[in-house]
mmCIF file with all atom_site columns, C-alpha atoms in Angstrom:
data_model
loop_
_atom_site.group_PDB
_atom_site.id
_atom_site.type_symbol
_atom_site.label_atom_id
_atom_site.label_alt_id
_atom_site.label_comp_id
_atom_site.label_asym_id
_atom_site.label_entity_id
_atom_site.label_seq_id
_atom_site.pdbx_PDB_ins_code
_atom_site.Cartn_x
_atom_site.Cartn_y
_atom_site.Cartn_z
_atom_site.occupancy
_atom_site.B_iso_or_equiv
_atom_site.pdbx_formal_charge
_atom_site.auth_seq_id
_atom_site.auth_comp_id
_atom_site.auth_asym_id
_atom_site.auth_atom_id
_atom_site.pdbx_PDB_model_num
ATOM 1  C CA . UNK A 1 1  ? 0.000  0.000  0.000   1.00 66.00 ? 1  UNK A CA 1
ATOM 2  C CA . UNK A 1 2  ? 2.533  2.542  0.680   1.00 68.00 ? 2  UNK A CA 1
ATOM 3  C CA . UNK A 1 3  ? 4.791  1.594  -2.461  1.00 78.00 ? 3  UNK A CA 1
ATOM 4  C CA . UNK A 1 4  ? 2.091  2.316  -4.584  1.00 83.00 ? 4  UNK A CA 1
ATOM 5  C CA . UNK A 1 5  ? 1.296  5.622  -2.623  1.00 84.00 ? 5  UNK A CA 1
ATOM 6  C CA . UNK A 1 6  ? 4.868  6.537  -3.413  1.00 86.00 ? 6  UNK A CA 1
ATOM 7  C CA . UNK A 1 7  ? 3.790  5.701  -6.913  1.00 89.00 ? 7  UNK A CA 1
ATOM 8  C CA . UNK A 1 8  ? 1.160  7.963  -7.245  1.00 89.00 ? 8  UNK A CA 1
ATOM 9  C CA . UNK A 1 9  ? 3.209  10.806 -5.935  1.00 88.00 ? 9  UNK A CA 1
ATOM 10 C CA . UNK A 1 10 ? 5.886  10.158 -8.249  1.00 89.00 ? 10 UNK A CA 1
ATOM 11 C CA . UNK A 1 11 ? 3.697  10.036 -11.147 1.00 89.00 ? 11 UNK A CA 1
ATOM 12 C CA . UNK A 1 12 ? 1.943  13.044 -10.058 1.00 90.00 ? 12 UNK A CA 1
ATOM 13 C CA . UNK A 1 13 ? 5.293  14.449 -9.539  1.00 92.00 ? 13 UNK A CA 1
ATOM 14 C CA . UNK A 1 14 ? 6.316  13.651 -13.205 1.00 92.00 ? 14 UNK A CA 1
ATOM 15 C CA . UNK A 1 15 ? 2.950  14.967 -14.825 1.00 94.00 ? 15 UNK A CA 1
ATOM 16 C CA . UNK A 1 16 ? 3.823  18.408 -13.051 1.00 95.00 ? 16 UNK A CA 1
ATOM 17 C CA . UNK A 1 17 ? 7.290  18.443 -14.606 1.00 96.00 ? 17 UNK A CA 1
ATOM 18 C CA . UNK A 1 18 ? 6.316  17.643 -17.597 1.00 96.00 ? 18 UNK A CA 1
ATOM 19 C CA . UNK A 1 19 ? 3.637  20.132 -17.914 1.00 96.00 ? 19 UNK A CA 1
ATOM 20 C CA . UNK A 1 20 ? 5.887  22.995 -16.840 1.00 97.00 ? 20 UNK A CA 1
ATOM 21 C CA . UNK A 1 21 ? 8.354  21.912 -19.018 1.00 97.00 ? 21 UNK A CA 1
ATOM 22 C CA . UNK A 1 22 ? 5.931  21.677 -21.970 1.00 97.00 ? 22 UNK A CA 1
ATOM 23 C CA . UNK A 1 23 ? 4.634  25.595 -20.813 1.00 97.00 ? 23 UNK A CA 1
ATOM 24 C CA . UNK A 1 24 ? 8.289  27.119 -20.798 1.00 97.00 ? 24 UNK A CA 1
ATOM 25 C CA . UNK A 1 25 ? 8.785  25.146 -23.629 1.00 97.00 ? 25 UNK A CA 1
ATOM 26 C CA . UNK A 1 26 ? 6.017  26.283 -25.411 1.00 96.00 ? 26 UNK A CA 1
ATOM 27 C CA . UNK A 1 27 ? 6.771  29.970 -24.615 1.00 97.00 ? 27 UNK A CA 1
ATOM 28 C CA . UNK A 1 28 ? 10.200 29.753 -26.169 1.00 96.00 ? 28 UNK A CA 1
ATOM 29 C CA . UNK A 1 29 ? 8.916  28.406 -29.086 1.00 95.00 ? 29 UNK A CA 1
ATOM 30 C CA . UNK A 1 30 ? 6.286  31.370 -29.511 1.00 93.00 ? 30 UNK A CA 1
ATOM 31 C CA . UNK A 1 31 ? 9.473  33.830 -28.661 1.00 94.00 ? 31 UNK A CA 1
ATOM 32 C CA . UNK A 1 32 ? 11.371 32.385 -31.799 1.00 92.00 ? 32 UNK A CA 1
ATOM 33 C CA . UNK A 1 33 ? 13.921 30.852 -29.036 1.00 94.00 ? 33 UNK A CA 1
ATOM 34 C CA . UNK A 1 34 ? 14.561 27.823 -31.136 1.00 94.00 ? 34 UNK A CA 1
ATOM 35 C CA . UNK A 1 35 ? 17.324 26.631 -29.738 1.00 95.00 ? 35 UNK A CA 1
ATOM 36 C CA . UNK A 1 36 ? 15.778 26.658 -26.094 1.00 96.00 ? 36 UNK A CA 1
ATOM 37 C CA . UNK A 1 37 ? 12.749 25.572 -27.183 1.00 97.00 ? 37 UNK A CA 1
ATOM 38 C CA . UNK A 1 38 ? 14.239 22.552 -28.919 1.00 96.00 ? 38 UNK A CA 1
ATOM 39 C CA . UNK A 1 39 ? 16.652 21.611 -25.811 1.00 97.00 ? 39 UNK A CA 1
ATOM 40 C CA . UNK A 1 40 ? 13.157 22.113 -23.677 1.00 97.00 ? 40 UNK A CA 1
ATOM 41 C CA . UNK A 1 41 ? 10.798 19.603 -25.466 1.00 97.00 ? 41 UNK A CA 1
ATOM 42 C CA . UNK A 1 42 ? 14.194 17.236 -25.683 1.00 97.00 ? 42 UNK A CA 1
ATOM 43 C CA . UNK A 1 43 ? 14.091 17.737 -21.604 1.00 97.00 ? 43 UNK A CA 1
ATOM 44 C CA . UNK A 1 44 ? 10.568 16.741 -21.603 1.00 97.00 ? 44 UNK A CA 1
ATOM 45 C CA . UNK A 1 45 ? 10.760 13.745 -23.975 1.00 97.00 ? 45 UNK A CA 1
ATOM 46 C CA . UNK A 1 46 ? 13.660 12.235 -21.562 1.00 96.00 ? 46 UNK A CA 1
ATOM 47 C CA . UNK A 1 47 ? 10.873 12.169 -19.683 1.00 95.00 ? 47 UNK A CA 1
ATOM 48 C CA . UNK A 1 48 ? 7.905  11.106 -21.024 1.00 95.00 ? 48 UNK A CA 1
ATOM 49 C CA . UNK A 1 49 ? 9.265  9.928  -24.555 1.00 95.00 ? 49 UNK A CA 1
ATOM 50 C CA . UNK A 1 50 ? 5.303  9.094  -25.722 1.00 94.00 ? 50 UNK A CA 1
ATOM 51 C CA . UNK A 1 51 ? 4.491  12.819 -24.925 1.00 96.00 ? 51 UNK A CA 1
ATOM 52 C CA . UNK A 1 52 ? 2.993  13.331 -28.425 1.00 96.00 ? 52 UNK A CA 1
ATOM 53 C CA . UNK A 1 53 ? 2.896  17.469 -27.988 1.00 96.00 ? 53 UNK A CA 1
ATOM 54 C CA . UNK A 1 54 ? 6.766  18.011 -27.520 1.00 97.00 ? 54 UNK A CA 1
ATOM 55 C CA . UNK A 1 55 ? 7.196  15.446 -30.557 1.00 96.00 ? 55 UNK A CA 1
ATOM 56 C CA . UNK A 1 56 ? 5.278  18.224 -32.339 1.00 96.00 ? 56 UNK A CA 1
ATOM 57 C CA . UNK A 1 57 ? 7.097  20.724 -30.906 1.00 96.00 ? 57 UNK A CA 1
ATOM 58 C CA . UNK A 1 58 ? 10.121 19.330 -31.404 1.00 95.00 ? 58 UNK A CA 1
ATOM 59 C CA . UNK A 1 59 ? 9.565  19.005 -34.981 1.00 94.00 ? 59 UNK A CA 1
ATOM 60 C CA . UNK A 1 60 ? 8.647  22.316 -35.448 1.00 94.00 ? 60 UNK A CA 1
ATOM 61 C CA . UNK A 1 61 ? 11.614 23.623 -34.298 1.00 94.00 ? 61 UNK A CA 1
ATOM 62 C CA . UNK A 1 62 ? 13.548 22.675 -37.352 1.00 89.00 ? 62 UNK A CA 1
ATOM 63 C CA . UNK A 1 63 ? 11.173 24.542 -39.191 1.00 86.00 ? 63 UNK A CA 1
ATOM 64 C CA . UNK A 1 64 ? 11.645 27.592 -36.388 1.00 80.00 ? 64 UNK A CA 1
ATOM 65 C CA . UNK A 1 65 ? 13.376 30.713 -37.609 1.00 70.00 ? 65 UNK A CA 1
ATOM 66 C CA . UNK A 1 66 ? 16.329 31.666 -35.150 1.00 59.00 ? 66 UNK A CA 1
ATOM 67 C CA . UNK A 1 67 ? 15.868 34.360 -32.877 1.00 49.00 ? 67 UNK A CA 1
ATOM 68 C CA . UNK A 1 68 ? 18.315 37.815 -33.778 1.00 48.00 ? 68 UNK A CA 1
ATOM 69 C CA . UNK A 1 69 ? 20.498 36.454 -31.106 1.00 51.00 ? 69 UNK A CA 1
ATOM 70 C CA . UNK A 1 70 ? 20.405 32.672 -32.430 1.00 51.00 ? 70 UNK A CA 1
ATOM 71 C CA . UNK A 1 71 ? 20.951 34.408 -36.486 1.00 51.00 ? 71 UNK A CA 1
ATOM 72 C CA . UNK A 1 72 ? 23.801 36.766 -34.828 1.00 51.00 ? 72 UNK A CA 1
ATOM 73 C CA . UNK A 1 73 ? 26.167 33.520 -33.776 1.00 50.00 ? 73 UNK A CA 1
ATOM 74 C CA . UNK A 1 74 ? 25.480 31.918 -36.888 1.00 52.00 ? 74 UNK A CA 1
ATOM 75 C CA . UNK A 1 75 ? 26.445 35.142 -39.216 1.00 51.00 ? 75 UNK A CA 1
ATOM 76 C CA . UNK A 1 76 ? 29.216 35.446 -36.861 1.00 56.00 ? 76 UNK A CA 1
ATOM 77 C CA . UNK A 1 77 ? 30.971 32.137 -37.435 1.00 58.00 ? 77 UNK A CA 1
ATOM 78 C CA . UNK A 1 78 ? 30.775 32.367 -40.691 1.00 58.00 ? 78 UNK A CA 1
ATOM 79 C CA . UNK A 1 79 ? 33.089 35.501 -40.758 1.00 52.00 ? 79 UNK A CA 1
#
């Protein structure tokens, strides 16, 4: 009985993470922080890898443009 107490918790636990993970996540994405966003739905899949929205999400961020800081690196290495 207690062990699967401590399983509820845990899984309720989890389901928390994930959720603020997937809302901070979520906000990068709608920032144009691609590269946060991307490294945010990767945190959340590590987690719950059937998680079907940061799938989506993380396929969208290929598609992302980069934000002015993200574009400023990558004009800068090329120089």
């Amino acid at each position: 009985a207690v062990t699967n107490g401590l399983q509820k918790v845990n899984a309720c636990l989890l389901e928390r993470q994930v959720v603020a993970l997937l809302a901070s996540a979520d906000s990068a994405f709608e920032a144009n922080n691609c590269t946060q966003a991307k490294e945010l739905y990767e945190q959340v899949l590590a987690l719950a890898p059937e998680n079907h929205k940061a799938v989506l999400g993380k396929t969208q961020t290929a598609n992302c443009k980069a934000t002015k800081k993200e574009k400023k690196v990558k004009t800068d290495d090329l120089a």
